[in-house]
Coordinates of C-alpha atoms in Angstrom, one line a residue:
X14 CA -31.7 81.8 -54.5
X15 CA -33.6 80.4 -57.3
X16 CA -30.8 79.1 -60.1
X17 CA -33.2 76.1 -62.4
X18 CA -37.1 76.3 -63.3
X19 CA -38.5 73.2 -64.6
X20 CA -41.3 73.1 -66.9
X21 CA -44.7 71.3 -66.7
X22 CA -45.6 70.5 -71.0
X23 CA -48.8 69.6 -71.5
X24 CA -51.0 73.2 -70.3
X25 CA -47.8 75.1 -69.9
X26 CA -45.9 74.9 -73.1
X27 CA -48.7 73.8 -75.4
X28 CA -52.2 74.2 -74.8
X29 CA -53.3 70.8 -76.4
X30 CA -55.3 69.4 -72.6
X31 CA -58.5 69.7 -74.8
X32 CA -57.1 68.0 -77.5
X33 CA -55.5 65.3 -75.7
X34 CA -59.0 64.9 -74.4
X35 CA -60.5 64.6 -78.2
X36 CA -57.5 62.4 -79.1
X37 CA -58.4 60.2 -76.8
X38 CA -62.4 60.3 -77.0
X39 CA -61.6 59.5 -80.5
X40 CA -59.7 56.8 -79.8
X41 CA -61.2 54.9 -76.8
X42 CA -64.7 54.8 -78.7
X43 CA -63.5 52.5 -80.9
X44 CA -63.1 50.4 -78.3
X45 CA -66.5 51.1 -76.9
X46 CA -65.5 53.4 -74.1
X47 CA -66.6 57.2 -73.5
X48 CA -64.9 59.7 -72.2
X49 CA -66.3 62.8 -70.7
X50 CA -64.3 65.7 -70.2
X51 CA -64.5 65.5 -66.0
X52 CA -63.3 61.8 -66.5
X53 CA -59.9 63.3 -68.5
X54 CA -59.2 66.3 -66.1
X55 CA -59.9 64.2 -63.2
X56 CA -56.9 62.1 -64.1
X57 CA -54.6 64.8 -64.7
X58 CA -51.3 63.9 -63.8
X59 CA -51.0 60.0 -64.9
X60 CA -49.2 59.1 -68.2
X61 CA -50.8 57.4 -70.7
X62 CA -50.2 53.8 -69.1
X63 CA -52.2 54.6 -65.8
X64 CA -54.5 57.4 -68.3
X65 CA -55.9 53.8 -70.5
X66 CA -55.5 51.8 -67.6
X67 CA -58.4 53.8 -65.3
X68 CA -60.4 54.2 -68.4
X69 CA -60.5 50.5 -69.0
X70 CA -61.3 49.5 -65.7
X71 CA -64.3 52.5 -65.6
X72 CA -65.8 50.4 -67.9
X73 CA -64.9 47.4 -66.1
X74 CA -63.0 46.1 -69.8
X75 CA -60.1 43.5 -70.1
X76 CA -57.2 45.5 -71.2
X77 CA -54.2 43.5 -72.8
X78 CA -50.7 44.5 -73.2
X79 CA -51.0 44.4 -77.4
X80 CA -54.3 46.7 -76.7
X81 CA -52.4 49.5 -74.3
X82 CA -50.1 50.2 -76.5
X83 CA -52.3 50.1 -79.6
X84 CA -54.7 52.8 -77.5
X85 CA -51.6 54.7 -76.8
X86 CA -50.0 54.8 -80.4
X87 CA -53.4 55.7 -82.0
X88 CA -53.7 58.5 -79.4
X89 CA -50.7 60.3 -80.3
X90 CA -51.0 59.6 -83.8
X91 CA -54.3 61.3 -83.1
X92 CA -52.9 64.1 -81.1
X93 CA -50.3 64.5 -84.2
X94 CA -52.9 65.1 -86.6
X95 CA -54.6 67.8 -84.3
X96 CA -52.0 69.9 -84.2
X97 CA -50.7 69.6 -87.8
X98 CA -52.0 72.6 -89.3
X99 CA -51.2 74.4 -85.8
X100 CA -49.1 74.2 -83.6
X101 CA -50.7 75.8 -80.6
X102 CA -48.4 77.3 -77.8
X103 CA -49.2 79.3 -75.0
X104 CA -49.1 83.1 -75.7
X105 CA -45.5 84.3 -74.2
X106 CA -44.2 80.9 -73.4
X107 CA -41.4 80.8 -76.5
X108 CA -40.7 84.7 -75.1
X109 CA -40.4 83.8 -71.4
X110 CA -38.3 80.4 -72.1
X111 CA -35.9 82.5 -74.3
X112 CA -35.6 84.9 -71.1
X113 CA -35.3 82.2 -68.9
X114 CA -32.7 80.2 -70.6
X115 CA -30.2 83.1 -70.6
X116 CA -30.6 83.4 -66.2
X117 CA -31.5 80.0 -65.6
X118 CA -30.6 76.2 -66.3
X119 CA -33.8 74.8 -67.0
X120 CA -35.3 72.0 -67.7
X121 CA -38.6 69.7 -68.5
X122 CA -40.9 67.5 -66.4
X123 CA -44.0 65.8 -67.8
X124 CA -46.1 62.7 -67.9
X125 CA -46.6 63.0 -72.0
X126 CA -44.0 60.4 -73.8
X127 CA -41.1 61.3 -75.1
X128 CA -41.6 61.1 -78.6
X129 CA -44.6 63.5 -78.3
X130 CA -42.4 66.3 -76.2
X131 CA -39.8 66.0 -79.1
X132 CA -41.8 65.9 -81.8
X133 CA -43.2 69.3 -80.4
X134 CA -40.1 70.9 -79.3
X135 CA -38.9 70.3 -82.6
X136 CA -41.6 71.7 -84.7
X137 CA -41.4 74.9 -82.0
X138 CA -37.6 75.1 -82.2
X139 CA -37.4 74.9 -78.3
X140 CA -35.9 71.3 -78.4
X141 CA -32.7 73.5 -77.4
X142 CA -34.1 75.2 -74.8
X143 CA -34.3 72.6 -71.6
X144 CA -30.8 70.6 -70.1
X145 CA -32.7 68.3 -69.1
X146 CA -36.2 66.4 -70.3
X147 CA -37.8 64.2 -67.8
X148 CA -40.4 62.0 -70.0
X149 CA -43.4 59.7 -69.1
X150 CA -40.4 56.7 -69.5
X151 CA -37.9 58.1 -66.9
X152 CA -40.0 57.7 -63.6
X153 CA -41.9 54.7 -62.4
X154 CA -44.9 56.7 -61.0
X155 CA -46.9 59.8 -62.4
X156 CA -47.7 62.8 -60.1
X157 CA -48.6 63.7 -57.4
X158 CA -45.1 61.3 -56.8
X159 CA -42.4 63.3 -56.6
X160 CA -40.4 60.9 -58.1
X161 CA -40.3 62.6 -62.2
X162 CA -39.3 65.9 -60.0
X163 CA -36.8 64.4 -58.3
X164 CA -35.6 62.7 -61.3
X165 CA -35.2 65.9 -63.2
X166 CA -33.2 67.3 -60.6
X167 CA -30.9 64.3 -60.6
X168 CA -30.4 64.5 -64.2
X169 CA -29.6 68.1 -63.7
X170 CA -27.0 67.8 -61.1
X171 CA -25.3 65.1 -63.4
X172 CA -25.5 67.7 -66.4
X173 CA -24.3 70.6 -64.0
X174 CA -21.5 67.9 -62.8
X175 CA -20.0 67.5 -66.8
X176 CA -19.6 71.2 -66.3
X177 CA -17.8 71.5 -63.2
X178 CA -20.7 73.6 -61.1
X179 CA -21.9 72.7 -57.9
X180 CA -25.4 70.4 -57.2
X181 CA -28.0 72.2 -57.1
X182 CA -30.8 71.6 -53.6
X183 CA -34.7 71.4 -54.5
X184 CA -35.2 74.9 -52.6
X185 CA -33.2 76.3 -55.9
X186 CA -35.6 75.1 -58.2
X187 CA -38.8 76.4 -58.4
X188 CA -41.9 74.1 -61.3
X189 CA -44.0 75.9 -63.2
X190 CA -47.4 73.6 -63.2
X191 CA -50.8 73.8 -64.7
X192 CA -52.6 71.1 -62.8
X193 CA -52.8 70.3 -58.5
X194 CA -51.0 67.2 -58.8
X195 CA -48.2 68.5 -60.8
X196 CA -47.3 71.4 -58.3
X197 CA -48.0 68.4 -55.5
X198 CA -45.1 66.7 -57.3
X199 CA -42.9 70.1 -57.5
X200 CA -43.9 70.5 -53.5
X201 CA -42.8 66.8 -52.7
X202 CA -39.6 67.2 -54.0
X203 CA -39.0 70.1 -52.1
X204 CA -39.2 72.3 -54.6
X205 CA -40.7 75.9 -55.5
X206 CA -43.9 75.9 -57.2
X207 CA -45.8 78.3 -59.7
X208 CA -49.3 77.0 -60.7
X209 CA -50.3 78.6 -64.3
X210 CA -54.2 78.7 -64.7
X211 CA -54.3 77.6 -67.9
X212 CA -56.6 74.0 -67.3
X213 CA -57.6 74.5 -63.5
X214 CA -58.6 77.7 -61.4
X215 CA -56.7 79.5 -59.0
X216 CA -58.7 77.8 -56.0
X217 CA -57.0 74.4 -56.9
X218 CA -53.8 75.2 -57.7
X219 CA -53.3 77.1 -54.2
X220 CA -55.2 73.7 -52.6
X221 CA -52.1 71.9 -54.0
X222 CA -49.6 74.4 -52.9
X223 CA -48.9 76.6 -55.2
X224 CA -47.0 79.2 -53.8
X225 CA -47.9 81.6 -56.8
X226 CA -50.5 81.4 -59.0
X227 CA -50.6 83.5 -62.6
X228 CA -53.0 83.3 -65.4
X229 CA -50.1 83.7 -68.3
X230 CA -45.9 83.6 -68.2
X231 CA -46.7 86.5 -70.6
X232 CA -46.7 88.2 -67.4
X233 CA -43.8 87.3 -66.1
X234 CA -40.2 88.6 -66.4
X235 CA -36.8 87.7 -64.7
X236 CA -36.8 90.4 -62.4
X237 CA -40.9 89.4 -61.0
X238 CA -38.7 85.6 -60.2
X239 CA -36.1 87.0 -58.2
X240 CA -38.4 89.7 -56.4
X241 CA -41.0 87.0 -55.6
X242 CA -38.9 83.8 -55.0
X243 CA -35.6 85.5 -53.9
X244 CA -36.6 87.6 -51.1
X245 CA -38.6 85.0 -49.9
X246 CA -36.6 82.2 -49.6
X247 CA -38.5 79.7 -47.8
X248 CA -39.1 76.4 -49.1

């Protein structure tokens, strides 16, 4: 029985991948380094360390410590301005997380930093929504590593502990994703796995194991969870 969903944030709860991708085009040129739009979704997946990292290297340019996190402060500053006017959430996403939250304990896994994912979440009023909020600065390695998923279910075990319930297992957990190396994360941890086509097509997403593939939560409801993921409970 399903009892958490974790979230994917970037292409599931706001639909900024193409503005990450002018953020950063904006940014890296000043450094004398273009970015095409297969080079961005090709990496998706990394945080922004590994993200500046591969496009220095590309280009086969010294990249110092002062300069990363210059590139990467720019970029979200960037990003901020983009969605200033606009804040630009997925249609039925703030509907289905309000549904969600009242079966479910769920929570949030991404690559984006945290100041970006609050900053959001805060604008959207949904910064109450998750119990748990794994960032870019909790996990070591970015996905297709399992490691961010099974750091968000360790954190959630710890909040379900404070409240006397039992530890959840992975099976009980199913991600919501928007890219192949996110579900590939979700599927390493031994969890269950919904790919949203909202960046990739369906083709992909099933390549990386998604076990169910949708073009919009709009679509979905509590009941379509437990019929799909409850009477078929293998992992």
């Amino acid at each position: 029985m399903i009892r958490a969903i974790f979230f994917d944030f970037n292409g599931v709860i706001i639909d900024d991948e193409p503005l990450q991708l002018e953020a950063y085009r904006e940014v890296l040129q000043e450094h004398g380094i273009d970015l095409t739009a297969a080079h961005y979704y090709a990496a998706l997946g990394m945080d922004d360390k590994a993200f500046v990292h591969t496009a220095f290297e590309r280009e086969e340019k010294v990249l110092s410590a002062a300069t990363l996190l210059d590139v990467i402060d720019r970029k979200s500053e960037v990003h901020r301005r983009l969605i200033a006017d606009e804040l630009p959430l997925f249609p039925g996403v703030v509907t289905f997380l309000r549904v969600a939250v009242r079966n479910y304990q769920t929570g949030l896994v991404s690559m984006a930093r945290r100041k970006e994912i609050d900053y959001v979440l805060g604008r959207a009023r949904l910064d109450k929504m998750f119990a748990v909020i794994v960032s870019a600065e909790d996990a070591k390695h970015y996905k297709p590593n399992p490691e961010c998923y099974q750091t968000g279910l360790a954190k959630l075990n710890a909040y379900r502990a404070q409240k006397r319930q039992l530890p959840l297992l992975a099976n009980e957990c199913v991600a919501i994703e928007d890219s192949p190396p996110g579900v590939a994360a979700a599927r390493a941890a031994g969890m269950r796995t919904i790919g949203i086509t909202n960046t990739v097509a369906e083709s992909d997403l099933r390549e990386a194991g998604a076990e169910v593939v949708t073009h919009s939560l709009a679509d979905w409801t509590v009941e379509a969870m437990r019929l799909i993921f409850d009477n078929n409970a293998h992992a």
